[in-house]
Amino acid sequence: MTTTGAAKYRSILQEVEPRIVIVEEAAEVLEAHTITTLSAACQHLILIGDHQQLRPSANVYDLAKNFNLEVSLFERLIQSDLPFVRLDYQHRMRPEIARLLTPHIYTQLENHPSVLNYENIKALRAYASRLGPEAAACTSHRRQNYKGPSDRKGVSTNLFFVQHEFLEQEIQDGRSHQNKHEAEFIVELCKYFLHQEYKPSQITILTTYTGQLFCLRKLMPAKTFTGVKVHVVDKYQGEENDIILLSLVRSNKQKKVGFLQISNRICVALSRAKKGLFCIGNMNMLGTVSLWSHILCTLRQGAQVGDHLMLSCQNHPNNRTLVSKASDFKKVPEGGCTQKCDFRLNCGHVCTRVCHPYDLEHKEYQCNKDCQKVLCGDGHRCKRKCFETCGKCMEKVEKLMPLCGHRQMVPCSISVNDFCCTVPCSRSSSVVIHAKSFVEKNVKNAVKRQLESS
């Protein structure tokens, strides 16, 4: 049950008298809530959590800051040097991503073998421009010992931070922030990944402020982005996804980074991705924070931070595109490059789209050229679009109506016996009279032939 349920049914718990109590995500639970789960009969309390990620959320800010209400029982016991056991193997992140956390946040973190064989993210290349003279602070021997994407030339990059200096905007009376430049870039990058045939459920967009969350959602029409999750970092603890797109938002002349200087939030933001992490932010400004400075040093060693992200066409690997803002994605409108596809379709036409990495066999492609297939022995051609079913020949030709002798423009595939003459008749019912006269004439001729033969 939840801790709220434990408080609600405390009298029942006292009756049950559980001797062992296990609290999961204990580092995110208020101490008072943990205490309510305990009864006088409790002999063993097991707390499972990570105090280096998000703390409990207190409704009263003053109580949280001035009276340590946001410190969980789990964290308080660890800070009081109570013996604890730490799990040192992580089963989520590929090693390049895990390096951002070790040793900067976690002193020791080993990679389980299951994370060593993730496939590379498609259509991205390692490319970076160094960010200022402070890049030299990374020692040369660490750079030489690093075996990451920069050493695997031509192999996709799975981790990249895009640097920019576009300013944020304050919203909600200064209580939140948004950065439209980042929002537009992230949305276009998400669309690009969808073009690479990643499922929407494989992509999550994270941001550090609620204002940016609303900005992102406004830019994401449901028709295109259905299934893509968009969350603030604080609501995504305990979750994960294959690809994480992260917008850090803060960028201002005052160099205020807000709660992006809190290690707990940084830890959560950087540890949600399994296979690919792509972030955009004012990294020069964030570099003034000690923790971010260390993380940036690690990124520079692997050439995983810069002003541009390089996109590489899957169909034409030599065609590469640098993107630093949303408008740059116009150079890859279908997720490939600007070359014509020119794939020869089963109908004989060629694909008219520009290069696209999805639907390579063109099984879902609809050819919009005129069909022109021959439908009948008279050589009439189909007048529909190529992707539409041809159907019967509907070319109108002149035919003689056998019942009335009139000539009518009749669709080629329709028999004269199934077509009703539309010529006005002087008698009461044209169709009936035409049919009656035709039958009477045929009967008279048949009787005459019979009499002559006898």
Coordinates of C-alpha atoms in Angstrom, one line a residue:
M1 CA 0.0 0.0 0.0
T2 CA 1.0 3.7 -0.3
T3 CA 2.1 5.6 2.8
T4 CA -1.1 7.6 2.5
G5 CA -3.0 4.3 2.7
A6 CA -0.9 3.3 5.7
A7 CA -1.9 6.5 7.5
K8 CA -5.5 6.1 6.6
Y9 CA -5.7 2.5 7.8
R10 CA -3.2 2.8 10.7
S11 CA -5.7 1.1 13.1
I12 CA -5.8 -1.9 10.9
L13 CA -2.0 -2.1 10.6
Q14 CA -1.8 -2.0 14.4
E15 CA -4.2 -5.0 14.5
V16 CA -2.2 -6.9 11.8
E17 CA 1.1 -6.1 13.6
P18 CA 3.5 -6.6 10.6
R19 CA 7.0 -7.5 11.9
I20 CA 8.8 -6.5 8.7
V21 CA 8.1 -3.3 6.8
I22 CA 9.6 -2.5 3.4
V23 CA 9.5 1.0 2.0
E24 CA 10.3 1.4 -1.7
E25 CA 11.6 4.8 -3.0
A26 CA 12.1 5.7 0.7
A27 CA 14.4 8.7 -0.2
E28 CA 11.4 10.4 -1.8
V29 CA 9.0 9.8 1.2
L30 CA 8.6 12.3 4.0
E31 CA 9.8 11.1 7.3
A32 CA 6.4 11.5 8.9
H33 CA 4.9 9.3 6.2
T34 CA 7.4 6.6 6.8
I35 CA 6.7 6.6 10.6
T36 CA 3.0 6.1 10.0
T37 CA 3.7 2.7 8.4
L38 CA 5.3 1.4 11.6
S39 CA 3.5 -0.4 14.4
A40 CA 4.7 -1.4 17.9
A41 CA 5.3 -4.9 16.5
C42 CA 7.7 -3.8 13.8
Q43 CA 11.0 -5.6 14.2
H44 CA 12.7 -5.0 10.9
L45 CA 12.4 -1.8 8.7
I46 CA 13.9 -2.0 5.2
L47 CA 14.3 1.3 3.4
I48 CA 15.1 1.1 -0.4
G49 CA 15.9 4.3 -2.3
D50 CA 18.5 6.8 -3.6
H51 CA 19.0 9.9 -1.5
Q52 CA 21.1 11.4 -4.3
Q53 CA 18.0 11.8 -6.5
L54 CA 14.9 13.8 -5.7
R55 CA 13.9 14.6 -2.2
P56 CA 10.4 14.5 -0.8
S57 CA 8.1 17.3 -1.8
A58 CA 6.8 19.5 1.1
N59 CA 3.8 21.7 0.6
V60 CA 5.2 24.5 2.9
Y61 CA 8.5 25.9 1.5
D62 CA 9.6 27.5 4.8
L63 CA 9.2 24.2 6.7
A64 CA 11.2 22.4 4.0
K65 CA 14.1 24.7 4.0
N66 CA 14.2 26.0 7.6
F67 CA 13.3 22.8 9.5
N68 CA 14.6 20.1 7.0
L69 CA 11.1 18.7 6.4
E70 CA 12.3 17.7 2.9
V71 CA 14.9 15.4 4.3
S72 CA 13.6 11.8 4.3
L73 CA 14.2 9.3 7.1
F74 CA 16.3 7.3 4.6
E75 CA 18.7 10.3 4.0
R76 CA 18.8 11.3 7.6
L77 CA 19.9 7.9 8.7
I78 CA 22.6 7.7 6.0
Q79 CA 23.9 11.2 6.9
S80 CA 24.0 10.0 10.5
D81 CA 26.5 7.2 9.5
L82 CA 24.0 4.4 10.0
P83 CA 25.5 1.3 8.2
F84 CA 23.8 0.7 4.7
V85 CA 24.3 -1.4 1.6
R86 CA 24.8 0.2 -1.8
L87 CA 23.9 -1.4 -5.1
D88 CA 26.8 -0.6 -7.4
Y89 CA 25.6 -2.1 -10.7
Q90 CA 23.3 -0.1 -12.9
H91 CA 21.0 -1.8 -15.5
R92 CA 19.7 1.1 -17.4
M93 CA 22.2 3.5 -19.1
R94 CA 24.8 2.8 -21.8
P95 CA 28.3 3.5 -20.4
E96 CA 28.7 6.8 -22.2
I97 CA 25.7 8.2 -20.4
A98 CA 26.6 6.6 -17.0
R99 CA 30.0 8.4 -17.2
L100 CA 28.2 11.7 -16.6
L101 CA 27.3 10.5 -13.1
T102 CA 30.5 8.8 -12.1
P103 CA 32.4 10.1 -10.2
H104 CA 30.7 13.5 -10.3
I105 CA 27.6 12.3 -8.4
Y106 CA 28.1 8.7 -7.6
T107 CA 31.6 7.8 -6.3
Q108 CA 31.3 4.3 -7.8
L109 CA 28.9 2.9 -10.3
E110 CA 29.5 -0.3 -12.4
N111 CA 27.7 -1.1 -15.7
H112 CA 25.9 -4.4 -15.9
P113 CA 26.8 -6.5 -19.0
S114 CA 23.2 -6.0 -20.3
V115 CA 23.9 -2.3 -21.1
L116 CA 27.1 -2.9 -23.0
N117 CA 25.4 -4.1 -26.3
Y118 CA 22.8 -1.5 -26.9
E119 CA 22.4 -0.6 -30.6
N120 CA 23.6 2.9 -31.6
I121 CA 21.1 5.7 -32.2
K122 CA 20.5 6.0 -36.0
A123 CA 21.5 8.8 -38.2
L124 CA 23.6 10.9 -35.8
R125 CA 27.3 11.6 -36.0
A126 CA 29.8 12.7 -33.4
Y127 CA 30.6 16.4 -34.0
A128 CA 31.6 19.1 -31.6
S129 CA 33.1 22.5 -31.4
R130 CA 34.9 23.3 -28.2
L131 CA 33.3 25.7 -25.8
G132 CA 35.9 28.3 -25.0
P133 CA 39.4 28.1 -23.5
E134 CA 38.2 26.3 -20.4
A135 CA 38.0 23.0 -22.4
A136 CA 41.8 22.8 -21.9
A137 CA 41.2 22.1 -18.2
C138 CA 40.5 18.5 -19.1
T139 CA 43.8 16.7 -18.8
S140 CA 45.3 15.2 -21.9
H141 CA 46.0 11.7 -20.3
R142 CA 42.3 11.3 -19.6
R143 CA 41.4 12.3 -23.1
Q144 CA 43.9 9.7 -24.5
N145 CA 42.5 6.9 -22.2
Y146 CA 38.9 7.6 -23.2
K147 CA 37.3 5.0 -25.5
G148 CA 34.1 6.6 -26.6
P149 CA 32.3 7.8 -29.7
S150 CA 35.0 10.3 -30.7
D151 CA 37.4 7.3 -31.1
R152 CA 34.9 5.4 -33.3
K153 CA 34.9 7.5 -36.4
G154 CA 31.8 7.3 -38.5
V155 CA 29.8 5.6 -35.7
S156 CA 26.7 7.2 -34.4
T157 CA 26.8 9.3 -31.3
N158 CA 24.4 8.4 -28.6
L159 CA 25.0 11.4 -26.3
F160 CA 25.2 15.0 -27.2
F161 CA 24.7 18.4 -25.6
V162 CA 23.9 21.4 -27.9
Q163 CA 25.2 24.7 -26.7
H164 CA 23.3 28.0 -27.3
E165 CA 22.9 31.5 -25.8
F166 CA 19.3 32.3 -26.6
L167 CA 17.7 34.0 -23.6
E168 CA 14.8 32.5 -21.6
Q169 CA 11.5 34.2 -20.9
E170 CA 9.8 34.5 -17.6
I171 CA 6.2 33.5 -17.4
Q172 CA 3.5 33.0 -14.7
D173 CA 4.6 36.2 -13.0
G174 CA 8.2 35.0 -12.7
R175 CA 7.3 31.7 -11.1
S176 CA 8.4 29.7 -14.1
H177 CA 10.5 30.0 -17.2
Q178 CA 10.5 29.0 -20.9
N179 CA 12.9 29.0 -23.7
K180 CA 11.2 29.0 -27.1
H181 CA 14.5 28.4 -29.0
E182 CA 15.1 25.2 -27.0
A183 CA 11.4 24.1 -27.3
E184 CA 11.4 24.4 -31.1
F185 CA 14.7 22.6 -31.4
I186 CA 13.6 19.7 -29.2
V187 CA 10.3 19.3 -31.1
E188 CA 12.1 19.2 -34.5
L189 CA 14.7 16.7 -33.1
C190 CA 11.8 14.5 -31.9
K191 CA 10.2 14.6 -35.3
Y192 CA 13.5 13.7 -36.8
F193 CA 13.8 10.6 -34.6
L194 CA 10.2 9.6 -35.6
H195 CA 11.4 9.8 -39.2
Q196 CA 14.1 7.3 -38.3
E197 CA 11.3 4.8 -37.5
Y198 CA 11.6 5.1 -33.8
K199 CA 8.3 4.4 -32.1
P200 CA 6.7 7.4 -30.2
S201 CA 6.7 5.3 -27.1
Q202 CA 10.6 5.1 -27.3
I203 CA 11.0 8.9 -27.0
T204 CA 10.5 11.1 -23.9
I205 CA 10.9 14.8 -23.8
L206 CA 12.0 16.2 -20.4
T207 CA 12.3 19.7 -19.2
T208 CA 13.2 21.4 -15.9
Y209 CA 10.3 23.9 -15.7
T210 CA 6.5 23.7 -16.0
G211 CA 6.4 26.8 -18.2
Q212 CA 8.6 25.0 -20.8
L213 CA 6.4 21.9 -20.5
F214 CA 3.3 24.0 -21.7
C215 CA 5.4 25.6 -24.4
L216 CA 6.5 22.2 -25.8
R217 CA 2.9 20.8 -25.8
K218 CA 1.7 23.8 -27.8
L219 CA 4.3 23.0 -30.5
M220 CA 3.4 19.3 -30.7
P221 CA 0.2 18.5 -32.6
A222 CA -1.4 15.2 -31.6
K223 CA -1.5 14.0 -35.2
T224 CA 2.3 13.9 -35.4
F225 CA 3.4 13.3 -31.8
T226 CA 0.8 11.0 -30.3
G227 CA 2.5 8.6 -28.0
V228 CA 5.5 10.8 -27.2
K229 CA 5.7 11.5 -23.5
V230 CA 6.5 15.1 -22.3
H231 CA 7.3 15.6 -18.6
V232 CA 9.0 17.8 -16.1
V233 CA 12.0 16.1 -14.5
D234 CA 10.5 16.1 -11.1
K235 CA 7.6 14.0 -12.3
Y236 CA 9.8 11.4 -14.0
Q237 CA 11.8 9.9 -11.2
G238 CA 11.7 6.1 -11.4
E239 CA 10.9 6.2 -15.1
E240 CA 13.1 5.5 -18.1
N241 CA 13.0 5.4 -21.9
D242 CA 15.3 4.5 -24.9
I243 CA 15.7 8.1 -26.0
I244 CA 15.6 11.2 -23.7
L245 CA 15.5 14.7 -25.2
L246 CA 16.3 17.2 -22.4
S247 CA 15.6 21.0 -22.4
L248 CA 17.5 22.8 -19.6
V249 CA 15.7 26.1 -20.2
R250 CA 17.8 28.5 -18.1
S251 CA 19.7 31.1 -20.1
N252 CA 20.0 34.7 -18.8
K253 CA 22.3 37.7 -18.5
Q254 CA 22.4 37.4 -14.8
K255 CA 23.7 33.8 -15.0
K256 CA 21.0 32.5 -12.6
V257 CA 20.7 28.8 -13.0
G258 CA 18.0 28.3 -10.4
F259 CA 17.6 24.7 -9.1
L260 CA 19.7 23.4 -12.0
Q261 CA 22.5 23.7 -9.4
I262 CA 20.9 21.1 -7.2
S263 CA 22.7 17.8 -7.7
N264 CA 19.6 15.7 -7.0
R265 CA 17.7 17.2 -10.0
I266 CA 20.8 17.0 -12.2
C267 CA 21.1 13.3 -11.3
V268 CA 17.5 12.5 -12.2
A269 CA 17.7 14.5 -15.5
L270 CA 20.8 12.8 -16.7
S271 CA 19.9 9.2 -15.6
R272 CA 16.6 8.6 -17.4
A273 CA 18.0 7.5 -20.8
K274 CA 18.8 4.0 -21.7
K275 CA 20.3 4.3 -25.3
G276 CA 20.4 8.0 -26.2
L277 CA 20.5 11.3 -24.4
F278 CA 20.3 14.6 -26.3
C279 CA 20.3 17.9 -24.4
I280 CA 20.1 21.5 -25.3
G281 CA 21.0 24.4 -23.0
N282 CA 23.3 27.3 -22.2
M283 CA 26.3 25.1 -21.3
N284 CA 28.6 28.1 -20.9
M285 CA 26.4 29.6 -18.2
L286 CA 25.8 26.2 -16.5
G287 CA 29.6 25.7 -16.5
T288 CA 29.8 28.3 -13.7
V289 CA 28.3 25.6 -11.4
S290 CA 31.0 23.2 -10.1
L291 CA 29.0 20.0 -10.8
W292 CA 28.1 21.1 -14.3
S293 CA 31.7 22.1 -14.9
H294 CA 32.9 18.5 -14.2
I295 CA 30.2 17.1 -16.4
L296 CA 31.1 19.4 -19.2
C297 CA 34.7 18.3 -18.9
T298 CA 33.6 14.7 -19.4
L299 CA 31.5 15.6 -22.4
R300 CA 34.4 17.5 -24.0
Q301 CA 36.6 14.4 -23.7
G302 CA 34.2 12.5 -25.9
A303 CA 33.5 15.4 -28.3
Q304 CA 29.9 15.2 -27.1
V305 CA 29.1 18.9 -26.6
G306 CA 29.1 21.7 -29.2
D307 CA 27.2 24.4 -31.1
H308 CA 25.9 22.0 -33.6
L309 CA 24.5 18.4 -33.8
M310 CA 25.5 16.5 -36.9
L311 CA 22.8 14.5 -38.7
S312 CA 23.9 11.8 -41.1
C313 CA 21.6 10.4 -43.8
Q314 CA 21.1 6.7 -43.5
N315 CA 20.7 6.2 -47.2
H316 CA 23.6 8.5 -48.3
P317 CA 26.1 8.4 -45.4
N318 CA 28.3 11.1 -47.0
N319 CA 25.5 13.6 -46.8
R320 CA 25.7 15.3 -43.4
T321 CA 23.7 18.2 -41.9
L322 CA 24.6 20.5 -39.0
V323 CA 21.7 21.6 -36.9
S324 CA 21.7 24.2 -34.1
K325 CA 18.2 25.6 -34.4
A326 CA 14.8 24.5 -35.4
S327 CA 15.0 26.0 -39.0
D328 CA 18.0 23.8 -39.7
F329 CA 15.8 20.8 -39.8
K330 CA 14.3 22.0 -43.1
K331 CA 17.4 20.6 -44.7
V332 CA 16.2 17.2 -43.7
P333 CA 12.5 17.4 -44.3
E334 CA 11.9 13.7 -44.3
G335 CA 14.7 12.7 -42.0
G336 CA 17.2 11.9 -44.7
C337 CA 18.8 14.5 -46.9
T338 CA 17.8 16.7 -49.8
Q339 CA 18.5 14.2 -52.6
K340 CA 15.6 12.9 -54.6
C341 CA 14.5 9.4 -53.5
D342 CA 13.9 8.2 -57.1
F343 CA 12.9 4.7 -55.9
R344 CA 11.3 2.7 -58.8
L345 CA 7.8 1.7 -57.6
N346 CA 5.9 -1.4 -58.6
C347 CA 3.6 0.8 -60.8
G348 CA 6.6 1.9 -62.9
H349 CA 6.7 5.5 -61.5
V350 CA 9.5 6.8 -59.2
C351 CA 9.0 8.1 -55.7
T352 CA 8.7 11.9 -55.8
R353 CA 9.7 12.6 -52.2
V354 CA 13.2 13.7 -51.0
C355 CA 15.3 11.0 -49.4
H356 CA 13.6 9.3 -46.5
P357 CA 14.9 6.6 -44.1
Y358 CA 11.4 5.2 -43.3
D359 CA 9.3 2.9 -45.6
L360 CA 12.4 2.0 -47.7
E361 CA 10.4 -0.7 -49.5
H362 CA 7.6 1.9 -50.2
K363 CA 4.9 -0.5 -49.1
E364 CA 3.0 2.4 -47.5
Y365 CA 3.8 5.0 -50.2
Q366 CA 0.9 6.3 -52.3
C367 CA 1.9 7.3 -55.8
N368 CA -0.1 10.4 -56.8
K369 CA 0.7 10.3 -60.5
D370 CA -1.9 9.4 -63.1
C371 CA -2.4 5.7 -63.5
Q372 CA -2.6 5.4 -67.3
K373 CA -3.1 1.6 -67.2
V374 CA -5.1 0.1 -70.2
L375 CA -8.4 -1.2 -68.9
C376 CA -10.1 -2.7 -71.9
G377 CA -9.7 -3.9 -75.5
D378 CA -10.4 -0.5 -76.9
G379 CA -7.3 0.9 -75.3
H380 CA -9.0 3.2 -72.8
R381 CA -6.7 4.2 -69.9
C382 CA -7.4 4.5 -66.2
K383 CA -8.1 8.1 -65.1
R384 CA -7.5 7.7 -61.4
K385 CA -4.4 8.3 -59.3
C386 CA -1.9 5.5 -59.3
F387 CA -2.5 4.5 -55.7
E388 CA -6.2 4.1 -56.2
T389 CA -7.8 0.9 -57.4
C390 CA -8.5 1.1 -61.1
G391 CA -11.9 -0.6 -61.3
K392 CA -13.8 -1.1 -64.5
C393 CA -13.4 1.1 -67.6
M394 CA -15.7 4.1 -67.3
E395 CA -14.8 5.8 -70.6
K396 CA -18.0 6.9 -72.3
V397 CA -18.6 5.6 -75.8
E398 CA -21.6 5.7 -78.1
K399 CA -23.7 2.6 -78.1
L400 CA -27.0 1.5 -79.8
M401 CA -29.8 0.8 -77.4
P402 CA -31.4 -2.5 -78.6
L403 CA -34.8 -1.8 -77.0
C404 CA -35.5 1.5 -78.6
G405 CA -32.8 2.1 -81.3
H406 CA -31.5 5.3 -79.7
R407 CA -27.8 6.0 -79.5
Q408 CA -26.4 6.7 -76.0
M409 CA -23.1 7.6 -74.4
V410 CA -22.5 4.6 -72.2
P411 CA -19.5 3.7 -69.9
C412 CA -17.4 1.2 -71.8
S413 CA -17.7 -1.5 -69.2
I414 CA -21.5 -1.4 -68.9
S415 CA -23.5 -3.6 -71.2
V416 CA -26.3 -2.0 -73.3
N417 CA -28.7 -4.6 -71.7
D418 CA -28.0 -3.1 -68.3
F419 CA -28.2 0.5 -69.3
C420 CA -31.5 2.5 -69.3
C421 CA -32.1 4.8 -72.2
T422 CA -32.4 8.4 -71.1
V423 CA -33.8 9.8 -74.4
P424 CA -37.2 11.5 -73.9
C425 CA -40.0 9.5 -75.5
S426 CA -43.4 10.9 -76.8
R427 CA -45.2 8.0 -75.2
S428 CA -46.1 7.8 -71.6
S429 CA -43.1 5.8 -70.3
S430 CA -40.1 5.8 -72.5
V431 CA -38.3 2.8 -71.0
V432 CA -41.5 0.7 -70.8
I433 CA -42.7 1.6 -74.3
H434 CA -39.3 1.1 -75.8
A435 CA -39.1 -2.4 -74.3
K436 CA -42.7 -3.2 -75.2
S437 CA -42.3 -2.3 -78.9
F438 CA -39.0 -4.2 -79.1
V439 CA -40.6 -7.3 -77.6
E440 CA -43.7 -7.1 -79.9
K441 CA -41.5 -6.7 -83.0
N442 CA -39.4 -9.7 -82.1
V443 CA -42.5 -11.8 -81.4
K444 CA -44.0 -10.9 -84.8
N445 CA -40.8 -11.7 -86.6
A446 CA -40.6 -15.1 -84.8
V447 CA -44.2 -16.0 -85.7
K448 CA -43.6 -15.0 -89.3
R449 CA -40.5 -17.2 -89.6
Q450 CA -42.3 -20.1 -88.1
L451 CA -45.3 -19.8 -90.5
E452 CA -42.9 -19.5 -93.5
S453 CA -41.1 -22.7 -92.5
S454 CA -44.3 -24.7 -92.1

